[in-house]
mmCIF file of C-alpha atoms in Angstrom:
data_model
loop_
_atom_site.group_PDB
_atom_site.id
_atom_site.type_symbol
_atom_site.label_atom_id
_atom_site.label_comp_id
_atom_site.label_asym_id
_atom_site.label_seq_id
_atom_site.Cartn_x
_atom_site.Cartn_y
_atom_site.Cartn_z
ATOM 1 C CA MET A 1 18.422 4.790 -5.791
ATOM 2 C CA PHE A 2 16.139 7.093 -7.805
ATOM 3 C CA ILE A 3 12.672 5.681 -8.422
ATOM 4 C CA ASN A 4 10.781 7.020 -11.430
ATOM 5 C CA ASN A 5 7.531 7.948 -9.730
ATOM 6 C CA SER A 6 5.924 9.824 -12.606
ATOM 7 C CA LYS A 7 3.281 7.099 -13.001
ATOM 8 C CA PHE A 8 2.122 7.456 -9.375
ATOM 9 C CA LYS A 9 -0.198 10.439 -9.516
ATOM 10 C CA GLY A 10 -3.787 11.629 -9.336
ATOM 11 C CA VAL A 11 -6.544 9.457 -7.906
ATOM 12 C CA ILE A 12 -5.813 5.845 -6.922
ATOM 13 C CA PRO A 13 -8.858 4.518 -5.040
ATOM 14 C CA PRO A 14 -8.864 1.407 -2.869
ATOM 15 C CA LEU A 15 -11.215 -1.213 -4.285
ATOM 16 C CA ALA A 16 -13.333 -3.455 -2.100
ATOM 17 C CA ALA A 17 -12.743 -7.153 -2.676
ATOM 18 C CA PRO A 18 -16.020 -8.701 -3.895
ATOM 19 C CA LEU A 19 -16.368 -12.089 -2.225
ATOM 20 C CA THR A 20 -18.654 -15.070 -2.585
ATOM 21 C CA PRO A 21 -20.407 -16.406 0.555
ATOM 22 C CA ASP A 22 -17.508 -18.838 1.080
ATOM 23 C CA GLU A 23 -14.952 -15.987 0.984
ATOM 24 C CA LYS A 24 -13.634 -16.630 -2.504
ATOM 25 C CA ILE A 25 -12.906 -13.775 -4.906
ATOM 26 C CA ASP A 26 -15.943 -13.102 -7.094
ATOM 27 C CA GLU A 27 -14.113 -12.686 -10.395
ATOM 28 C CA LYS A 28 -17.046 -11.325 -12.386
ATOM 29 C CA SER A 29 -17.788 -8.660 -9.787
ATOM 30 C CA LEU A 30 -14.106 -7.730 -9.469
ATOM 31 C CA ARG A 31 -13.916 -7.157 -13.223
ATOM 32 C CA LYS A 32 -17.032 -4.940 -13.069
ATOM 33 C CA LEU A 33 -15.528 -2.955 -10.203
ATOM 34 C CA ILE A 34 -12.287 -2.416 -12.137
ATOM 35 C CA ASP A 35 -14.237 -1.231 -15.187
ATOM 36 C CA HIS A 36 -16.286 1.129 -13.026
ATOM 37 C CA ALA A 37 -13.147 2.686 -11.519
ATOM 38 C CA ILE A 38 -11.363 3.009 -14.864
ATOM 39 C CA SER A 39 -14.410 4.539 -16.539
ATOM 40 C CA GLY A 40 -14.400 7.190 -13.809
ATOM 41 C CA GLY A 41 -10.998 8.378 -14.965
ATOM 42 C CA VAL A 42 -8.798 7.182 -12.097
ATOM 43 C CA HIS A 43 -5.035 6.998 -12.529
ATOM 44 C CA GLY A 44 -4.630 3.690 -10.745
ATOM 45 C CA ILE A 45 -6.254 1.217 -8.388
ATOM 46 C CA PHE A 46 -5.311 -0.165 -4.997
ATOM 47 C CA ILE A 47 -6.375 -3.702 -4.093
ATOM 48 C CA LEU A 48 -6.083 -5.818 -0.937
ATOM 49 C CA GLY A 49 -5.712 -2.900 1.435
ATOM 50 C CA THR A 50 -7.853 -2.618 4.541
ATOM 51 C CA THR A 51 -10.861 -1.766 2.359
ATOM 52 C CA GLY A 52 -9.951 -4.650 0.068
ATOM 53 C CA GLU A 53 -10.118 -7.429 2.685
ATOM 54 C CA GLY A 54 -6.377 -8.069 2.407
ATOM 55 C CA MET A 55 -6.160 -9.071 6.094
ATOM 56 C CA ARG A 56 -9.133 -11.414 6.005
ATOM 57 C CA ILE A 57 -8.906 -13.629 2.955
ATOM 58 C CA THR A 58 -6.448 -16.471 2.455
ATOM 59 C CA ASP A 59 -3.072 -16.016 0.790
ATOM 60 C CA LYS A 60 -4.335 -18.165 -2.071
ATOM 61 C CA GLU A 61 -7.306 -15.853 -2.683
ATOM 62 C CA CYS A 62 -5.061 -12.788 -2.369
ATOM 63 C CA GLU A 63 -2.826 -14.210 -5.097
ATOM 64 C CA ARG A 64 -5.896 -14.986 -7.190
ATOM 65 C CA ALA A 65 -7.213 -11.429 -6.785
ATOM 66 C CA ILE A 66 -3.856 -10.060 -7.910
ATOM 67 C CA GLN A 67 -3.679 -12.262 -10.988
ATOM 68 C CA ILE A 68 -7.271 -11.513 -12.027
ATOM 69 C CA THR A 69 -6.605 -7.790 -11.616
ATOM 70 C CA ILE A 70 -3.321 -7.832 -13.545
ATOM 71 C CA ASN A 71 -4.859 -9.774 -16.428
ATOM 72 C CA TYR A 72 -8.006 -7.680 -16.635
ATOM 73 C CA LEU A 73 -6.440 -4.306 -15.940
ATOM 74 C CA ALA A 74 -4.007 -4.994 -18.787
ATOM 75 C CA GLY A 75 -1.948 -1.880 -18.159
ATOM 76 C CA ARG A 76 -4.889 0.545 -18.254
ATOM 77 C CA ALA A 77 -3.815 2.055 -14.919
ATOM 78 C CA VAL A 78 -1.131 1.538 -12.296
ATOM 79 C CA LEU A 79 -1.710 -1.209 -9.753
ATOM 80 C CA LEU A 80 -0.930 -0.889 -6.054
ATOM 81 C CA VAL A 81 -1.322 -3.956 -3.829
ATOM 82 C CA GLY A 82 -1.660 -4.017 -0.051
ATOM 83 C CA CYS A 83 0.792 -6.332 1.683
ATOM 84 C CA SER A 84 0.924 -6.144 5.474
ATOM 85 C CA ASP A 85 0.994 -8.636 8.314
ATOM 86 C CA PHE A 86 1.644 -9.010 12.024
ATOM 87 C CA GLY A 87 5.455 -8.974 11.803
ATOM 88 C CA THR A 88 8.337 -8.046 9.527
ATOM 89 C CA GLN A 89 9.258 -11.576 8.416
ATOM 90 C CA ARG A 90 5.608 -12.522 7.908
ATOM 91 C CA THR A 91 5.200 -9.434 5.720
ATOM 92 C CA ILE A 92 8.294 -10.330 3.680
ATOM 93 C CA GLU A 93 7.107 -13.911 3.132
ATOM 94 C CA LYS A 94 3.650 -12.702 2.109
ATOM 95 C CA MET A 95 5.136 -10.113 -0.242
ATOM 96 C CA GLN A 96 7.406 -12.642 -1.925
ATOM 97 C CA LYS A 97 4.429 -14.917 -2.587
ATOM 98 C CA MET A 98 2.507 -11.993 -4.076
ATOM 99 C CA GLU A 99 5.245 -10.593 -6.331
ATOM 100 C CA LYS A 100 4.119 -10.675 -9.939
ATOM 101 C CA GLU A 101 4.926 -8.759 -13.102
ATOM 102 C CA GLY A 102 2.238 -6.130 -13.439
ATOM 103 C CA ILE A 103 2.265 -4.879 -9.838
ATOM 104 C CA ASP A 104 3.601 -1.326 -9.767
ATOM 105 C CA ALA A 105 3.983 -0.977 -5.987
ATOM 106 C CA PHE A 106 3.216 -2.629 -2.670
ATOM 107 C CA VAL A 107 1.545 -0.619 0.113
ATOM 108 C CA VAL A 108 2.830 -1.733 3.515
ATOM 109 C CA THR A 109 1.889 -0.746 7.077
ATOM 110 C CA PRO A 110 3.947 -1.378 10.194
ATOM 111 C CA SER A 111 2.906 -4.625 11.881
ATOM 112 C CA TYR A 112 -0.760 -4.668 12.872
ATOM 113 C CA PHE A 113 -2.108 -4.104 16.384
ATOM 114 C CA LEU A 114 1.258 -3.862 18.135
ATOM 115 C CA PRO A 115 1.423 -0.400 19.761
ATOM 116 C CA GLY A 116 4.532 1.374 20.938
ATOM 117 C CA TYR A 117 6.907 1.270 17.964
ATOM 118 C CA THR A 118 10.061 3.314 18.239
ATOM 119 C CA SER A 119 11.347 5.192 15.202
ATOM 120 C CA LYS A 120 14.340 2.844 15.138
ATOM 121 C CA GLU A 121 12.026 -0.187 14.919
ATOM 122 C CA LEU A 122 9.983 1.363 12.117
ATOM 123 C CA ILE A 123 13.092 2.189 10.112
ATOM 124 C CA SER A 124 14.334 -1.382 10.595
ATOM 125 C CA HIS A 125 10.946 -2.795 9.524
ATOM 126 C CA TYR A 126 10.863 -0.882 6.249
ATOM 127 C CA THR A 127 14.570 -1.377 5.530
ATOM 128 C CA LYS A 128 14.239 -5.163 5.727
ATOM 129 C CA ILE A 129 11.068 -5.199 3.618
ATOM 130 C CA ALA A 130 12.442 -2.867 0.932
ATOM 131 C CA GLN A 131 15.624 -4.923 0.635
ATOM 132 C CA LYS A 132 13.603 -8.062 -0.086
ATOM 133 C CA SER A 133 11.249 -6.569 -2.679
ATOM 134 C CA SER A 134 11.831 -6.189 -6.406
ATOM 135 C CA ILE A 135 8.798 -3.855 -6.456
ATOM 136 C CA PRO A 136 8.672 -0.300 -5.002
ATOM 137 C CA ILE A 137 7.132 0.114 -1.555
ATOM 138 C CA PHE A 138 4.672 2.743 -0.317
ATOM 139 C CA ILE A 139 4.572 3.358 3.426
ATOM 140 C CA TYR A 140 1.011 3.071 4.704
ATOM 141 C CA ASN A 141 0.457 5.292 7.745
ATOM 142 C CA LEU A 142 -2.765 3.946 9.243
ATOM 143 C CA PRO A 143 -2.716 4.688 12.987
ATOM 144 C CA ILE A 144 -6.163 3.190 13.584
ATOM 145 C CA ASN A 145 -4.681 -0.274 12.868
ATOM 146 C CA GLN A 146 -0.985 0.131 13.682
ATOM 147 C CA GLN A 147 -0.621 2.476 16.631
ATOM 148 C CA PRO A 148 1.098 4.835 16.966
ATOM 149 C CA ASP A 149 1.169 7.377 14.147
ATOM 150 C CA ILE A 150 4.424 7.308 12.151
ATOM 151 C CA GLU A 151 6.234 10.448 13.250
ATOM 152 C CA VAL A 152 7.281 12.867 10.534
ATOM 153 C CA GLU A 153 10.964 12.581 11.466
ATOM 154 C CA ALA A 154 10.839 8.789 11.180
ATOM 155 C CA LEU A 155 8.986 9.053 7.871
ATOM 156 C CA ASP A 156 11.754 11.318 6.565
ATOM 157 C CA GLU A 157 14.376 8.693 7.484
ATOM 158 C CA ILE A 158 12.356 5.834 5.988
ATOM 159 C CA SER A 159 11.939 7.816 2.745
ATOM 160 C CA LYS A 160 15.719 7.633 2.234
ATOM 161 C CA ILE A 161 15.686 3.828 2.100
ATOM 162 C CA ASP A 162 16.263 2.372 -1.356
ATOM 163 C CA ASN A 163 13.035 1.191 -3.014
ATOM 164 C CA ILE A 164 10.702 3.330 -0.866
ATOM 165 C CA ALA A 165 8.467 5.179 -3.345
ATOM 166 C CA GLY A 166 6.167 7.270 -1.154
ATOM 167 C CA VAL A 167 3.560 7.339 1.586
ATOM 168 C CA LYS A 168 -0.185 6.828 1.804
ATOM 169 C CA ASP A 169 -1.145 8.948 4.805
ATOM 170 C CA SER A 170 -4.385 7.932 6.528
ATOM 171 C CA SER A 171 -3.595 9.597 9.842
ATOM 172 C CA GLN A 172 -6.711 11.841 9.719
ATOM 173 C CA ASP A 173 -4.479 14.536 11.227
ATOM 174 C CA MET A 174 -4.304 17.674 9.082
ATOM 175 C CA ASP A 175 -1.308 19.105 10.948
ATOM 176 C CA HIS A 176 0.587 15.850 10.426
ATOM 177 C CA LEU A 177 -0.351 15.760 6.741
ATOM 178 C CA MET A 178 0.786 19.339 6.156
ATOM 179 C CA GLN A 179 4.141 18.557 7.786
ATOM 180 C CA VAL A 180 4.539 15.534 5.531
ATOM 181 C CA ILE A 181 3.685 17.563 2.424
ATOM 182 C CA GLY A 182 6.120 20.261 3.529
ATOM 183 C CA ILE A 183 8.992 17.807 3.899
ATOM 184 C CA PHE A 184 8.450 15.995 0.614
ATOM 185 C CA LYS A 185 7.059 18.689 -1.705
ATOM 186 C CA ASP A 186 10.366 19.010 -3.575
ATOM 187 C CA ARG A 187 11.217 15.302 -3.649
ATOM 188 C CA LYS A 188 10.660 13.996 -7.176
ATOM 189 C CA ASP A 189 11.475 10.434 -6.067
ATOM 190 C CA PHE A 190 8.866 10.331 -3.287
ATOM 191 C CA ARG A 191 5.081 10.632 -3.581
ATOM 192 C CA THR A 192 2.599 11.656 -0.879
ATOM 193 C CA PHE A 193 -0.980 10.377 -1.190
ATOM 194 C CA VAL A 194 -3.874 11.345 1.061
ATOM 195 C CA GLY A 195 -5.571 8.153 2.173
ATOM 196 C CA THR A 196 -8.662 9.391 4.000
ATOM 197 C CA GLU A 197 -11.913 11.149 3.071
ATOM 198 C CA VAL A 198 -11.813 13.317 6.222
ATOM 199 C CA TYR A 199 -10.143 16.138 4.284
ATOM 200 C CA MET A 200 -12.649 16.072 1.418
#
């Protein structure tokens, strides 16, 4: 299945989730943060990733953050939403609760804090998730939280799964990143985003 990825481009920063002392989304501050990012000329925003407290706040507050962002963003930029959990089925259930018109893509890691994945297990993880989502999926390679690094060969196989739109690579490994760019540079249906400041 060809995914029209032309809207996924440029700079898409992760936004911190502004919270009140009782860990509720601070709506006023979230709106100010969105305005600040948009005024800086970004092409999209990414909420509820690891920077955006997606692992820490309740599902109810995650859903609230998404709805506030969709309503206030009002199509001014593309919206990527982090959706990861400790297992495949947990991730699918969380994703299905989050699905809303106005989300352009989900960004999904392998399961957190469970080292030793095989390539076969990673391919199975993303296949099951992609099949259950009506929204395109970005692979989130974040070895610091989901050891080990996703190998380039496995990433190539996962990229062939229907509904997989691209990868956000936060491996902090320049050799790995250059291999990824080399594999996907001619793929118009797959986007590669650099997800770390180490290269800046």
